[in-house]
Amino acid sequence: MMAPFFKYGLFGDQTSLVVAFFIGIGFGFFLERAGLASARKLMAQFYLTDLAVFKVMFTSIITAMLGLTYLSWLGWLDLSLVYLVPTYLMPQVVGGLVLGAGFVTGGYCPGTSVAATATGRVDGLVSILGITFGMFVFAEAFPLVKGFYLSGAGEAMTIPKAFGLPYGLVVFAVVLMALGGFYGAGILEKKIAARSGE
Protein backbone atom coordinates (compact mmCIF):
# COMPACT_ATOMS: atom_id res chain seq x y z
CA MET A 1 0.00 0.00 0.00
CA MET A 2 1.36 3.38 -1.04
CA ALA A 3 0.45 6.90 0.11
CA PRO A 4 -1.03 9.42 -0.52
CA PHE A 5 -4.08 7.16 -0.22
CA PHE A 6 -6.45 9.62 -1.94
CA LYS A 7 -4.19 10.02 -4.98
CA TYR A 8 -3.90 6.23 -5.29
CA GLY A 9 -7.69 5.87 -5.20
CA LEU A 10 -7.95 4.14 -1.82
CA PHE A 11 -10.98 6.32 -1.10
CA GLY A 12 -13.04 8.91 -2.96
CA ASP A 13 -14.09 12.51 -2.49
CA GLN A 14 -16.83 11.82 0.08
CA THR A 15 -14.63 9.66 2.28
CA SER A 16 -11.86 12.25 2.02
CA LEU A 17 -14.23 14.80 3.58
CA VAL A 18 -14.90 12.45 6.50
CA VAL A 19 -11.15 11.86 6.92
CA ALA A 20 -10.53 15.62 6.78
CA PHE A 21 -13.24 16.17 9.41
CA PHE A 22 -11.60 13.81 11.90
CA ILE A 23 -8.13 15.19 11.16
CA GLY A 24 -9.55 18.66 11.82
CA ILE A 25 -11.04 17.50 15.13
CA GLY A 26 -7.69 16.03 16.12
CA PHE A 27 -5.85 19.19 15.08
CA GLY A 28 -8.20 21.34 17.14
CA PHE A 29 -7.90 19.01 20.12
CA PHE A 30 -4.11 19.24 20.17
CA LEU A 31 -4.23 23.02 19.64
CA GLU A 32 -6.43 23.32 22.72
CA ARG A 33 -4.31 20.91 24.78
CA ALA A 34 -1.20 22.94 23.88
CA GLY A 35 -2.92 26.06 25.21
CA LEU A 36 -3.24 27.67 21.78
CA ALA A 37 -6.97 28.28 22.16
CA SER A 38 -6.17 31.16 24.50
CA ALA A 39 -5.65 34.63 23.03
CA ARG A 40 -3.46 35.54 26.03
CA LYS A 41 -1.18 32.61 25.27
CA LEU A 42 -1.03 33.51 21.59
CA MET A 43 -0.40 37.20 22.18
CA ALA A 44 2.40 36.40 24.65
CA GLN A 45 4.27 35.16 21.56
CA PHE A 46 4.38 38.69 20.15
CA TYR A 47 5.55 40.14 23.49
CA LEU A 48 8.23 37.40 23.70
CA THR A 49 7.11 36.46 27.23
CA ASP A 50 5.95 32.96 26.28
CA LEU A 51 7.23 31.32 23.10
CA ALA A 52 5.11 28.18 23.42
CA VAL A 53 3.41 28.93 20.07
CA PHE A 54 6.76 29.03 18.30
CA LYS A 55 7.86 25.80 19.98
CA VAL A 56 4.61 23.93 19.33
CA MET A 57 4.28 25.02 15.71
CA PHE A 58 7.95 24.42 14.87
CA THR A 59 7.79 21.00 16.56
CA SER A 60 4.73 20.18 14.44
CA ILE A 61 6.54 21.25 11.27
CA ILE A 62 9.63 19.20 12.12
CA THR A 63 7.56 16.15 13.04
CA ALA A 64 5.57 16.31 9.79
CA MET A 65 8.69 16.97 7.71
CA LEU A 66 10.64 14.06 9.21
CA GLY A 67 7.62 11.78 8.98
CA LEU A 68 7.11 12.54 5.28
CA THR A 69 10.84 12.22 4.59
CA TYR A 70 11.25 8.83 6.25
CA LEU A 71 8.01 7.48 4.74
CA SER A 72 9.30 8.56 1.33
CA TRP A 73 12.71 6.99 1.91
CA LEU A 74 11.02 3.74 3.01
CA GLY A 75 8.99 3.74 -0.21
CA TRP A 76 5.64 4.10 1.56
CA LEU A 77 4.89 7.61 0.30
CA ASP A 78 5.26 9.20 -3.13
CA LEU A 79 6.26 12.76 -2.29
CA SER A 80 5.71 13.87 -5.89
CA LEU A 81 1.97 13.22 -5.39
CA VAL A 82 1.66 15.26 -2.18
CA TYR A 83 -0.32 18.39 -3.04
CA LEU A 84 1.52 21.69 -2.80
CA VAL A 85 -0.17 25.05 -3.17
CA PRO A 86 0.92 26.81 -6.38
CA THR A 87 3.15 29.83 -5.81
CA TYR A 88 1.69 33.30 -6.36
CA LEU A 89 4.53 35.15 -4.66
CA MET A 90 3.32 38.74 -4.21
CA PRO A 91 -0.36 37.89 -3.61
CA GLN A 92 0.74 35.34 -1.00
CA VAL A 93 3.07 37.87 0.66
CA VAL A 94 0.22 40.39 0.87
CA GLY A 95 -2.15 37.68 2.12
CA GLY A 96 0.35 36.73 4.82
CA LEU A 97 0.63 40.34 5.95
CA VAL A 98 -3.17 40.69 6.11
CA LEU A 99 -3.42 37.44 8.09
CA GLY A 100 -0.64 38.60 10.43
CA ALA A 101 -2.34 41.95 11.01
CA GLY A 102 -5.60 40.16 11.80
CA PHE A 103 -3.79 37.76 14.12
CA VAL A 104 -2.17 40.59 16.11
CA THR A 105 -5.41 42.58 16.22
CA GLY A 106 -7.79 39.76 17.15
CA GLY A 107 -5.44 37.46 19.05
CA TYR A 108 -6.30 34.39 16.98
CA CYS A 109 -5.52 32.81 13.62
CA PRO A 110 -8.38 30.97 11.85
CA GLY A 111 -7.55 27.57 13.35
CA THR A 112 -7.07 28.75 16.92
CA SER A 113 -10.25 30.87 16.73
CA VAL A 114 -12.26 27.72 15.96
CA ALA A 115 -10.57 25.83 18.81
CA ALA A 116 -11.27 28.77 21.16
CA THR A 117 -14.93 28.90 20.12
CA ALA A 118 -15.30 25.15 20.68
CA THR A 119 -14.13 25.66 24.26
CA GLY A 120 -16.72 28.41 24.84
CA ARG A 121 -14.54 31.52 24.48
CA VAL A 122 -16.55 34.47 23.21
CA ASP A 123 -13.49 36.24 21.77
CA GLY A 124 -12.90 33.18 19.58
CA LEU A 125 -16.45 33.46 18.24
CA VAL A 126 -15.95 37.17 17.56
CA SER A 127 -12.80 36.32 15.60
CA ILE A 128 -14.70 33.76 13.51
CA LEU A 129 -17.38 36.35 12.76
CA GLY A 130 -14.65 38.80 11.72
CA ILE A 131 -13.02 36.19 9.47
CA THR A 132 -16.40 35.37 7.92
CA PHE A 133 -17.08 39.05 7.28
CA GLY A 134 -13.62 39.42 5.71
CA MET A 135 -14.29 36.44 3.44
CA PHE A 136 -17.60 38.00 2.39
CA VAL A 137 -15.95 41.33 1.58
CA PHE A 138 -13.18 39.57 -0.36
CA ALA A 139 -15.71 37.54 -2.38
CA GLU A 140 -17.70 40.67 -3.24
CA ALA A 141 -14.54 42.61 -4.16
CA PHE A 142 -12.94 39.73 -6.05
CA PRO A 143 -13.61 41.14 -9.55
CA LEU A 144 -11.62 44.23 -8.52
CA VAL A 145 -8.60 42.31 -7.16
CA LYS A 146 -8.71 39.27 -9.46
CA GLY A 147 -5.82 40.52 -11.61
CA PHE A 148 -3.50 40.87 -8.62
CA TYR A 149 -4.81 37.68 -6.97
CA LEU A 150 -3.79 35.61 -10.01
CA SER A 151 -0.58 37.49 -10.79
CA GLY A 152 2.82 35.80 -10.74
CA ALA A 153 1.40 32.31 -11.14
CA GLY A 154 4.04 29.63 -11.02
CA GLU A 155 4.57 26.02 -10.07
CA ALA A 156 4.68 25.12 -6.40
CA MET A 157 8.01 26.43 -5.12
CA THR A 158 10.00 24.57 -2.48
CA ILE A 159 13.35 25.40 -0.85
CA PRO A 160 15.20 22.51 -2.58
CA LYS A 161 13.81 23.65 -5.97
CA ALA A 162 14.42 27.35 -5.39
CA PHE A 163 18.05 26.93 -4.32
CA GLY A 164 18.93 23.71 -6.13
CA LEU A 165 19.76 21.93 -2.87
CA PRO A 166 19.40 18.21 -2.08
CA TYR A 167 16.17 17.46 -0.22
CA GLY A 168 17.97 15.63 2.61
CA LEU A 169 20.34 18.56 3.18
CA VAL A 170 17.40 20.97 3.55
CA VAL A 171 15.70 18.61 6.02
CA PHE A 172 18.90 18.41 8.08
CA ALA A 173 19.31 22.21 8.00
CA VAL A 174 15.71 22.79 9.13
CA VAL A 175 16.18 20.36 12.05
CA LEU A 176 19.32 22.24 13.10
CA MET A 177 17.42 25.53 12.73
CA ALA A 178 14.66 24.18 15.00
CA LEU A 179 17.11 23.02 17.67
CA GLY A 180 18.85 26.41 17.59
CA GLY A 181 15.48 28.17 17.70
CA PHE A 182 14.31 26.18 20.73
CA TYR A 183 17.56 26.91 22.56
CA GLY A 184 17.38 30.62 21.71
CA ALA A 185 13.71 30.81 22.68
CA GLY A 186 14.49 29.35 26.10
CA ILE A 187 17.22 31.93 26.71
CA LEU A 188 15.00 34.78 25.51
CA GLU A 189 12.11 33.71 27.75
CA LYS A 190 14.41 33.64 30.80
CA LYS A 191 15.80 37.10 30.01
CA ILE A 192 12.34 38.60 29.52
CA ALA A 193 11.09 36.96 32.73
CA ALA A 194 14.10 38.22 34.68
CA ARG A 195 13.62 41.76 33.33
CA SER A 196 9.94 41.77 34.30
CA GLY A 197 10.74 40.40 37.78
CA GLU A 198 8.78 37.13 37.36
PDB file of C-alpha atoms in Angstrom:
ATOM      1  CA  MET A   1       0.000   0.000   0.000  1.00  0.00           C
ATOM      2  CA  MET A   2       1.360   3.382  -1.038  1.00  0.00           C
ATOM      3  CA  ALA A   3       0.449   6.896   0.109  1.00  0.00           C
ATOM      4  CA  PRO A   4      -1.033   9.418  -0.522  1.00  0.00           C
ATOM      5  CA  PHE A   5      -4.083   7.159  -0.225  1.00  0.00           C
ATOM      6  CA  PHE A   6      -6.452   9.620  -1.938  1.00  0.00           C
ATOM      7  CA  LYS A   7      -4.191  10.018  -4.981  1.00  0.00           C
ATOM      8  CA  TYR A   8      -3.896   6.234  -5.294  1.00  0.00           C
ATOM      9  CA  GLY A   9      -7.687   5.873  -5.198  1.00  0.00           C
ATOM     10  CA  LEU A  10      -7.945   4.136  -1.817  1.00  0.00           C
ATOM     11  CA  PHE A  11     -10.981   6.319  -1.104  1.00  0.00           C
ATOM     12  CA  GLY A  12     -13.039   8.910  -2.955  1.00  0.00           C
ATOM     13  CA  ASP A  13     -14.088  12.515  -2.488  1.00  0.00           C
ATOM     14  CA  GLN A  14     -16.830  11.824   0.077  1.00  0.00           C
ATOM     15  CA  THR A  15     -14.625   9.657   2.282  1.00  0.00           C
ATOM     16  CA  SER A  16     -11.861  12.255   2.022  1.00  0.00           C
ATOM     17  CA  LEU A  17     -14.233  14.804   3.583  1.00  0.00           C
ATOM     18  CA  VAL A  18     -14.898  12.448   6.501  1.00  0.00           C
ATOM     19  CA  VAL A  19     -11.147  11.859   6.916  1.00  0.00           C
ATOM     20  CA  ALA A  20     -10.529  15.622   6.783  1.00  0.00           C
ATOM     21  CA  PHE A  21     -13.238  16.173   9.413  1.00  0.00           C
ATOM     22  CA  PHE A  22     -11.605  13.806  11.902  1.00  0.00           C
ATOM     23  CA  ILE A  23      -8.133  15.185  11.155  1.00  0.00           C
ATOM     24  CA  GLY A  24      -9.546  18.665  11.821  1.00  0.00           C
ATOM     25  CA  ILE A  25     -11.040  17.505  15.128  1.00  0.00           C
ATOM     26  CA  GLY A  26      -7.689  16.031  16.115  1.00  0.00           C
ATOM     27  CA  PHE A  27      -5.855  19.194  15.076  1.00  0.00           C
ATOM     28  CA  GLY A  28      -8.201  21.344  17.144  1.00  0.00           C
ATOM     29  CA  PHE A  29      -7.896  19.007  20.124  1.00  0.00           C
ATOM     30  CA  PHE A  30      -4.114  19.239  20.167  1.00  0.00           C
ATOM     31  CA  LEU A  31      -4.225  23.020  19.642  1.00  0.00           C
ATOM     32  CA  GLU A  32      -6.427  23.318  22.718  1.00  0.00           C
ATOM     33  CA  ARG A  33      -4.313  20.914  24.784  1.00  0.00           C
ATOM     34  CA  ALA A  34      -1.201  22.942  23.878  1.00  0.00           C
ATOM     35  CA  GLY A  35      -2.917  26.060  25.215  1.00  0.00           C
ATOM     36  CA  LEU A  36      -3.239  27.669  21.782  1.00  0.00           C
ATOM     37  CA  ALA A  37      -6.974  28.275  22.162  1.00  0.00           C
ATOM     38  CA  SER A  38      -6.167  31.164  24.502  1.00  0.00           C
ATOM     39  CA  ALA A  39      -5.654  34.634  23.029  1.00  0.00           C
ATOM     40  CA  ARG A  40      -3.465  35.543  26.033  1.00  0.00           C
ATOM     41  CA  LYS A  41      -1.176  32.614  25.270  1.00  0.00           C
ATOM     42  CA  LEU A  42      -1.031  33.508  21.588  1.00  0.00           C
ATOM     43  CA  MET A  43      -0.398  37.203  22.177  1.00  0.00           C
ATOM     44  CA  ALA A  44       2.400  36.399  24.649  1.00  0.00           C
ATOM     45  CA  GLN A  45       4.267  35.162  21.565  1.00  0.00           C
ATOM     46  CA  PHE A  46       4.376  38.687  20.148  1.00  0.00           C
ATOM     47  CA  TYR A  47       5.552  40.138  23.489  1.00  0.00           C
ATOM     48  CA  LEU A  48       8.234  37.398  23.704  1.00  0.00           C
ATOM     49  CA  THR A  49       7.107  36.462  27.228  1.00  0.00           C
ATOM     50  CA  ASP A  50       5.946  32.956  26.279  1.00  0.00           C
ATOM     51  CA  LEU A  51       7.234  31.320  23.098  1.00  0.00           C
ATOM     52  CA  ALA A  52       5.111  28.177  23.425  1.00  0.00           C
ATOM     53  CA  VAL A  53       3.415  28.932  20.074  1.00  0.00           C
ATOM     54  CA  PHE A  54       6.763  29.035  18.297  1.00  0.00           C
ATOM     55  CA  LYS A  55       7.860  25.797  19.983  1.00  0.00           C
ATOM     56  CA  VAL A  56       4.610  23.933  19.332  1.00  0.00           C
ATOM     57  CA  MET A  57       4.283  25.016  15.705  1.00  0.00           C
ATOM     58  CA  PHE A  58       7.952  24.422  14.866  1.00  0.00           C
ATOM     59  CA  THR A  59       7.791  21.001  16.561  1.00  0.00           C
ATOM     60  CA  SER A  60       4.733  20.182  14.436  1.00  0.00           C
ATOM     61  CA  ILE A  61       6.535  21.247  11.271  1.00  0.00           C
ATOM     62  CA  ILE A  62       9.634  19.204  12.118  1.00  0.00           C
ATOM     63  CA  THR A  63       7.556  16.147  13.045  1.00  0.00           C
ATOM     64  CA  ALA A  64       5.570  16.311   9.793  1.00  0.00           C
ATOM     65  CA  MET A  65       8.690  16.966   7.710  1.00  0.00           C
ATOM     66  CA  LEU A  66      10.642  14.064   9.206  1.00  0.00           C
ATOM     67  CA  GLY A  67       7.617  11.777   8.977  1.00  0.00           C
ATOM     68  CA  LEU A  68       7.113  12.541   5.279  1.00  0.00           C
ATOM     69  CA  THR A  69      10.839  12.224   4.592  1.00  0.00           C
ATOM     70  CA  TYR A  70      11.246   8.834   6.252  1.00  0.00           C
ATOM     71  CA  LEU A  71       8.008   7.483   4.742  1.00  0.00           C
ATOM     72  CA  SER A  72       9.301   8.561   1.331  1.00  0.00           C
ATOM     73  CA  TRP A  73      12.712   6.987   1.913  1.00  0.00           C
ATOM     74  CA  LEU A  74      11.018   3.741   3.009  1.00  0.00           C
ATOM     75  CA  GLY A  75       8.991   3.739  -0.211  1.00  0.00           C
ATOM     76  CA  TRP A  76       5.637   4.104   1.564  1.00  0.00           C
ATOM     77  CA  LEU A  77       4.888   7.611   0.299  1.00  0.00           C
ATOM     78  CA  ASP A  78       5.262   9.196  -3.131  1.00  0.00           C
ATOM     79  CA  LEU A  79       6.264  12.757  -2.293  1.00  0.00           C
ATOM     80  CA  SER A  80       5.708  13.867  -5.888  1.00  0.00           C
ATOM     81  CA  LEU A  81       1.968  13.216  -5.390  1.00  0.00           C
ATOM     82  CA  VAL A  82       1.657  15.256  -2.184  1.00  0.00           C
ATOM     83  CA  TYR A  83      -0.322  18.388  -3.043  1.00  0.00           C
ATOM     84  CA  LEU A  84       1.516  21.687  -2.800  1.00  0.00           C
ATOM     85  CA  VAL A  85      -0.166  25.051  -3.165  1.00  0.00           C
ATOM     86  CA  PRO A  86       0.917  26.813  -6.382  1.00  0.00           C
ATOM     87  CA  THR A  87       3.155  29.825  -5.807  1.00  0.00           C
ATOM     88  CA  TYR A  88       1.691  33.297  -6.361  1.00  0.00           C
ATOM     89  CA  LEU A  89       4.526  35.148  -4.657  1.00  0.00           C
ATOM     90  CA  MET A  90       3.318  38.741  -4.205  1.00  0.00           C
ATOM     91  CA  PRO A  91      -0.359  37.892  -3.614  1.00  0.00           C
ATOM     92  CA  GLN A  92       0.737  35.341  -0.999  1.00  0.00           C
ATOM     93  CA  VAL A  93       3.073  37.874   0.662  1.00  0.00           C
ATOM     94  CA  VAL A  94       0.216  40.388   0.869  1.00  0.00           C
ATOM     95  CA  GLY A  95      -2.150  37.682   2.119  1.00  0.00           C
ATOM     96  CA  GLY A  96       0.352  36.734   4.818  1.00  0.00           C
ATOM     97  CA  LEU A  97       0.631  40.344   5.949  1.00  0.00           C
ATOM     98  CA  VAL A  98      -3.166  40.689   6.109  1.00  0.00           C
ATOM     99  CA  LEU A  99      -3.415  37.438   8.092  1.00  0.00           C
ATOM    100  CA  GLY A 100      -0.639  38.605  10.434  1.00  0.00           C
ATOM    101  CA  ALA A 101      -2.340  41.948  11.010  1.00  0.00           C
ATOM    102  CA  GLY A 102      -5.603  40.165  11.796  1.00  0.00           C
ATOM    103  CA  PHE A 103      -3.788  37.758  14.117  1.00  0.00           C
ATOM    104  CA  VAL A 104      -2.174  40.590  16.107  1.00  0.00           C
ATOM    105  CA  THR A 105      -5.411  42.576  16.225  1.00  0.00           C
ATOM    106  CA  GLY A 106      -7.789  39.756  17.153  1.00  0.00           C
ATOM    107  CA  GLY A 107      -5.442  37.460  19.050  1.00  0.00           C
ATOM    108  CA  TYR A 108      -6.295  34.394  16.976  1.00  0.00           C
ATOM    109  CA  CYS A 109      -5.520  32.811  13.622  1.00  0.00           C
ATOM    110  CA  PRO A 110      -8.379  30.973  11.847  1.00  0.00           C
ATOM    111  CA  GLY A 111      -7.549  27.570  13.350  1.00  0.00           C
ATOM    112  CA  THR A 112      -7.075  28.749  16.918  1.00  0.00           C
ATOM    113  CA  SER A 113     -10.251  30.868  16.734  1.00  0.00           C
ATOM    114  CA  VAL A 114     -12.260  27.717  15.959  1.00  0.00           C
ATOM    115  CA  ALA A 115     -10.566  25.833  18.810  1.00  0.00           C
ATOM    116  CA  ALA A 116     -11.274  28.768  21.156  1.00  0.00           C
ATOM    117  CA  THR A 117     -14.933  28.905  20.116  1.00  0.00           C
ATOM    118  CA  ALA A 118     -15.299  25.153  20.677  1.00  0.00           C
ATOM    119  CA  THR A 119     -14.131  25.659  24.263  1.00  0.00           C
ATOM    120  CA  GLY A 120     -16.716  28.408  24.840  1.00  0.00           C
ATOM    121  CA  ARG A 121     -14.543  31.516  24.479  1.00  0.00           C
ATOM    122  CA  VAL A 122     -16.553  34.473  23.206  1.00  0.00           C
ATOM    123  CA  ASP A 123     -13.486  36.238  21.773  1.00  0.00           C
ATOM    124  CA  GLY A 124     -12.896  33.177  19.580  1.00  0.00           C
ATOM    125  CA  LEU A 125     -16.448  33.457  18.240  1.00  0.00           C
ATOM    126  CA  VAL A 126     -15.947  37.175  17.555  1.00  0.00           C
ATOM    127  CA  SER A 127     -12.802  36.324  15.597  1.00  0.00           C
ATOM    128  CA  ILE A 128     -14.696  33.761  13.513  1.00  0.00           C
ATOM    129  CA  LEU A 129     -17.384  36.349  12.763  1.00  0.00           C
ATOM    130  CA  GLY A 130     -14.653  38.800  11.718  1.00  0.00           C
ATOM    131  CA  ILE A 131     -13.019  36.191   9.474  1.00  0.00           C
ATOM    132  CA  THR A 132     -16.396  35.369   7.924  1.00  0.00           C
ATOM    133  CA  PHE A 133     -17.081  39.048   7.282  1.00  0.00           C
ATOM    134  CA  GLY A 134     -13.622  39.424   5.709  1.00  0.00           C
ATOM    135  CA  MET A 135     -14.289  36.440   3.436  1.00  0.00           C
ATOM    136  CA  PHE A 136     -17.600  37.996   2.389  1.00  0.00           C
ATOM    137  CA  VAL A 137     -15.952  41.327   1.578  1.00  0.00           C
ATOM    138  CA  PHE A 138     -13.178  39.566  -0.358  1.00  0.00           C
ATOM    139  CA  ALA A 139     -15.707  37.542  -2.381  1.00  0.00           C
ATOM    140  CA  GLU A 140     -17.698  40.667  -3.236  1.00  0.00           C
ATOM    141  CA  ALA A 141     -14.543  42.611  -4.160  1.00  0.00           C
ATOM    142  CA  PHE A 142     -12.936  39.725  -6.047  1.00  0.00           C
ATOM    143  CA  PRO A 143     -13.615  41.142  -9.550  1.00  0.00           C
ATOM    144  CA  LEU A 144     -11.620  44.233  -8.523  1.00  0.00           C
ATOM    145  CA  VAL A 145      -8.602  42.312  -7.164  1.00  0.00           C
ATOM    146  CA  LYS A 146      -8.714  39.274  -9.457  1.00  0.00           C
ATOM    147  CA  GLY A 147      -5.821  40.522 -11.610  1.00  0.00           C
ATOM    148  CA  PHE A 148      -3.499  40.873  -8.616  1.00  0.00           C
ATOM    149  CA  TYR A 149      -4.805  37.680  -6.971  1.00  0.00           C
ATOM    150  CA  LEU A 150      -3.793  35.607 -10.007  1.00  0.00           C
ATOM    151  CA  SER A 151      -0.577  37.492 -10.786  1.00  0.00           C
ATOM    152  CA  GLY A 152       2.824  35.801 -10.742  1.00  0.00           C
ATOM    153  CA  ALA A 153       1.401  32.310 -11.139  1.00  0.00           C
ATOM    154  CA  GLY A 154       4.044  29.633 -11.019  1.00  0.00           C
ATOM    155  CA  GLU A 155       4.570  26.021 -10.067  1.00  0.00           C
ATOM    156  CA  ALA A 156       4.677  25.123  -6.397  1.00  0.00           C
ATOM    157  CA  MET A 157       8.010  26.429  -5.117  1.00  0.00           C
ATOM    158  CA  THR A 158      10.000  24.569  -2.477  1.00  0.00           C
ATOM    159  CA  ILE A 159      13.354  25.396  -0.850  1.00  0.00           C
ATOM    160  CA  PRO A 160      15.195  22.507  -2.580  1.00  0.00           C
ATOM    161  CA  LYS A 161      13.813  23.647  -5.975  1.00  0.00           C
ATOM    162  CA  ALA A 162      14.418  27.355  -5.393  1.00  0.00           C
ATOM    163  CA  PHE A 163      18.052  26.934  -4.319  1.00  0.00           C
ATOM    164  CA  GLY A 164      18.928  23.712  -6.128  1.00  0.00           C
ATOM    165  CA  LEU A 165      19.759  21.931  -2.868  1.00  0.00           C
ATOM    166  CA  PRO A 166      19.404  18.214  -2.076  1.00  0.00           C
ATOM    167  CA  TYR A 167      16.169  17.459  -0.215  1.00  0.00           C
ATOM    168  CA  GLY A 168      17.967  15.627   2.606  1.00  0.00           C
ATOM    169  CA  LEU A 169      20.340  18.555   3.183  1.00  0.00           C
ATOM    170  CA  VAL A 170      17.404  20.966   3.545  1.00  0.00           C
ATOM    171  CA  VAL A 171      15.697  18.614   6.017  1.00  0.00           C
ATOM    172  CA  PHE A 172      18.896  18.406   8.079  1.00  0.00           C
ATOM    173  CA  ALA A 173      19.312  22.206   8.003  1.00  0.00           C
ATOM    174  CA  VAL A 174      15.707  22.793   9.131  1.00  0.00           C
ATOM    175  CA  VAL A 175      16.176  20.359  12.049  1.00  0.00           C
ATOM    176  CA  LEU A 176      19.319  22.240  13.104  1.00  0.00           C
ATOM    177  CA  MET A 177      17.424  25.525  12.726  1.00  0.00           C
ATOM    178  CA  ALA A 178      14.663  24.184  15.004  1.00  0.00           C
ATOM    179  CA  LEU A 179      17.111  23.024  17.671  1.00  0.00           C
ATOM    180  CA  GLY A 180      18.845  26.413  17.591  1.00  0.00           C
ATOM    181  CA  GLY A 181      15.479  28.169  17.702  1.00  0.00           C
ATOM    182  CA  PHE A 182      14.311  26.179  20.729  1.00  0.00           C
ATOM    183  CA  TYR A 183      17.559  26.913  22.564  1.00  0.00           C
ATOM    184  CA  GLY A 184      17.383  30.618  21.712  1.00  0.00           C
ATOM    185  CA  ALA A 185      13.705  30.806  22.675  1.00  0.00           C
ATOM    186  CA  GLY A 186      14.485  29.354  26.099  1.00  0.00           C
ATOM    187  CA  ILE A 187      17.222  31.925  26.710  1.00  0.00           C
ATOM    188  CA  LEU A 188      14.999  34.775  25.508  1.00  0.00           C
ATOM    189  CA  GLU A 189      12.106  33.711  27.753  1.00  0.00           C
ATOM    190  CA  LYS A 190      14.405  33.637  30.804  1.00  0.00           C
ATOM    191  CA  LYS A 191      15.802  37.097  30.014  1.00  0.00           C
ATOM    192  CA  ILE A 192      12.340  38.604  29.523  1.00  0.00           C
ATOM    193  CA  ALA A 193      11.089  36.965  32.733  1.00  0.00           C
ATOM    194  CA  ALA A 194      14.100  38.220  34.683  1.00  0.00           C
ATOM    195  CA  ARG A 195      13.622  41.757  33.330  1.00  0.00           C
ATOM    196  CA  SER A 196       9.935  41.774  34.298  1.00  0.00           C
ATOM    197  CA  GLY A 197      10.741  40.399  37.780  1.00  0.00           C
ATOM    198  CA  GLU A 198       8.776  37.130  37.362  1.00  0.00           C
TER     199      GLU A 198
END
